[in-house]
CSV table of C-alpha atoms in Angstrom, one decimal:
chain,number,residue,atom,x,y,z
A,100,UNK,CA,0.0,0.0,0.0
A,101,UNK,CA,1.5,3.6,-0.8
A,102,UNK,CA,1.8,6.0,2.1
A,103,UNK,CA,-1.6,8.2,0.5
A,104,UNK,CA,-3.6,5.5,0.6
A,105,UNK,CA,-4.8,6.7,3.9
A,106,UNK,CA,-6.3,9.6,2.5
A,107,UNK,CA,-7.7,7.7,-1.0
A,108,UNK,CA,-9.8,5.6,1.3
A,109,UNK,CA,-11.8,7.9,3.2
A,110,UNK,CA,-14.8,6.8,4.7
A,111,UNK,CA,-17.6,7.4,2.2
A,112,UNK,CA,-15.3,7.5,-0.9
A,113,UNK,CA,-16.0,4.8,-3.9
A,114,UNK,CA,-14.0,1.8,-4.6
A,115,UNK,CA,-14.1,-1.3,-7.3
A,116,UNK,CA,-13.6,-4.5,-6.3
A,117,UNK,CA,-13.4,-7.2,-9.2
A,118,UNK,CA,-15.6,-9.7,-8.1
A,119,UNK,CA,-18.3,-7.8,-6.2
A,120,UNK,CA,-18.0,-4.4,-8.0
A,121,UNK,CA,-18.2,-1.0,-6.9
A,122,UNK,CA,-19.1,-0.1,-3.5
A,123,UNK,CA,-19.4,2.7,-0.9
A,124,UNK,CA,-16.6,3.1,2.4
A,125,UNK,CA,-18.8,2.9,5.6
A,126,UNK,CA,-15.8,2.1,7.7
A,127,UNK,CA,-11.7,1.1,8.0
A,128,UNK,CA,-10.0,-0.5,10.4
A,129,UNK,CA,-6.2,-0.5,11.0
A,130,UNK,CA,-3.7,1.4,9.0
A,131,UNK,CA,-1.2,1.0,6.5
A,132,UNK,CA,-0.7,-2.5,4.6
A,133,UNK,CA,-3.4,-4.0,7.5
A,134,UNK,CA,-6.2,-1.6,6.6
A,135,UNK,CA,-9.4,-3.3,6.4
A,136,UNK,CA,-12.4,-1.5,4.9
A,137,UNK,CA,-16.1,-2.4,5.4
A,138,UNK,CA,-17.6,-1.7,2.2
A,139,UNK,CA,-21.3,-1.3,1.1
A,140,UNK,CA,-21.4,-2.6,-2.3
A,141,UNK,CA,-24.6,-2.1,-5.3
A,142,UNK,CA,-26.1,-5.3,-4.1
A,143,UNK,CA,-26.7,-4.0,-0.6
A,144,UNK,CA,-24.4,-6.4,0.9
A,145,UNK,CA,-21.0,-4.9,3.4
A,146,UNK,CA,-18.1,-6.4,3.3
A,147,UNK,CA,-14.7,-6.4,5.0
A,148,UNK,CA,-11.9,-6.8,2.9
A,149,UNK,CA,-7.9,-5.9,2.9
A,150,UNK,CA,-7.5,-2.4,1.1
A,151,UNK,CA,-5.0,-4.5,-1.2
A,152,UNK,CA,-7.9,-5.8,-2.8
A,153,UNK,CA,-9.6,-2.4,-3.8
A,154,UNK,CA,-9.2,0.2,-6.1
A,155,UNK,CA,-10.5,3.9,-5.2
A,156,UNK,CA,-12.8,5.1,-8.2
């Protein structure tokens, strides 16, 4: 993860993920490389995954 990525993955900032598409930020927990966020994706499901698996939008 690059030292910004902090600030890319604010809470209520989109992201992309390739198997469940894109998605809302409702929360993050930890920092750097262990950052999980809890996403709320199209299908009305939240998720927790590893920020590594993400992209911002």
């Amino acid at each position: 993860m690059q030292r910004d990525d902090t600030t890319r993955f604010l809470i209520g900032s989109r992201v992309s993920h390739a198997k469940f598409g894109k998605g809302d930020i409702v929360g993050r927990q930890g920092l750097g490389d262990a950052m999980k966020l809890e996403i709320r994706f199209e299908d009305g499901a939240t998720r927790l995954l590893a920020v590594a698996f993400v992209k911002p939008l």
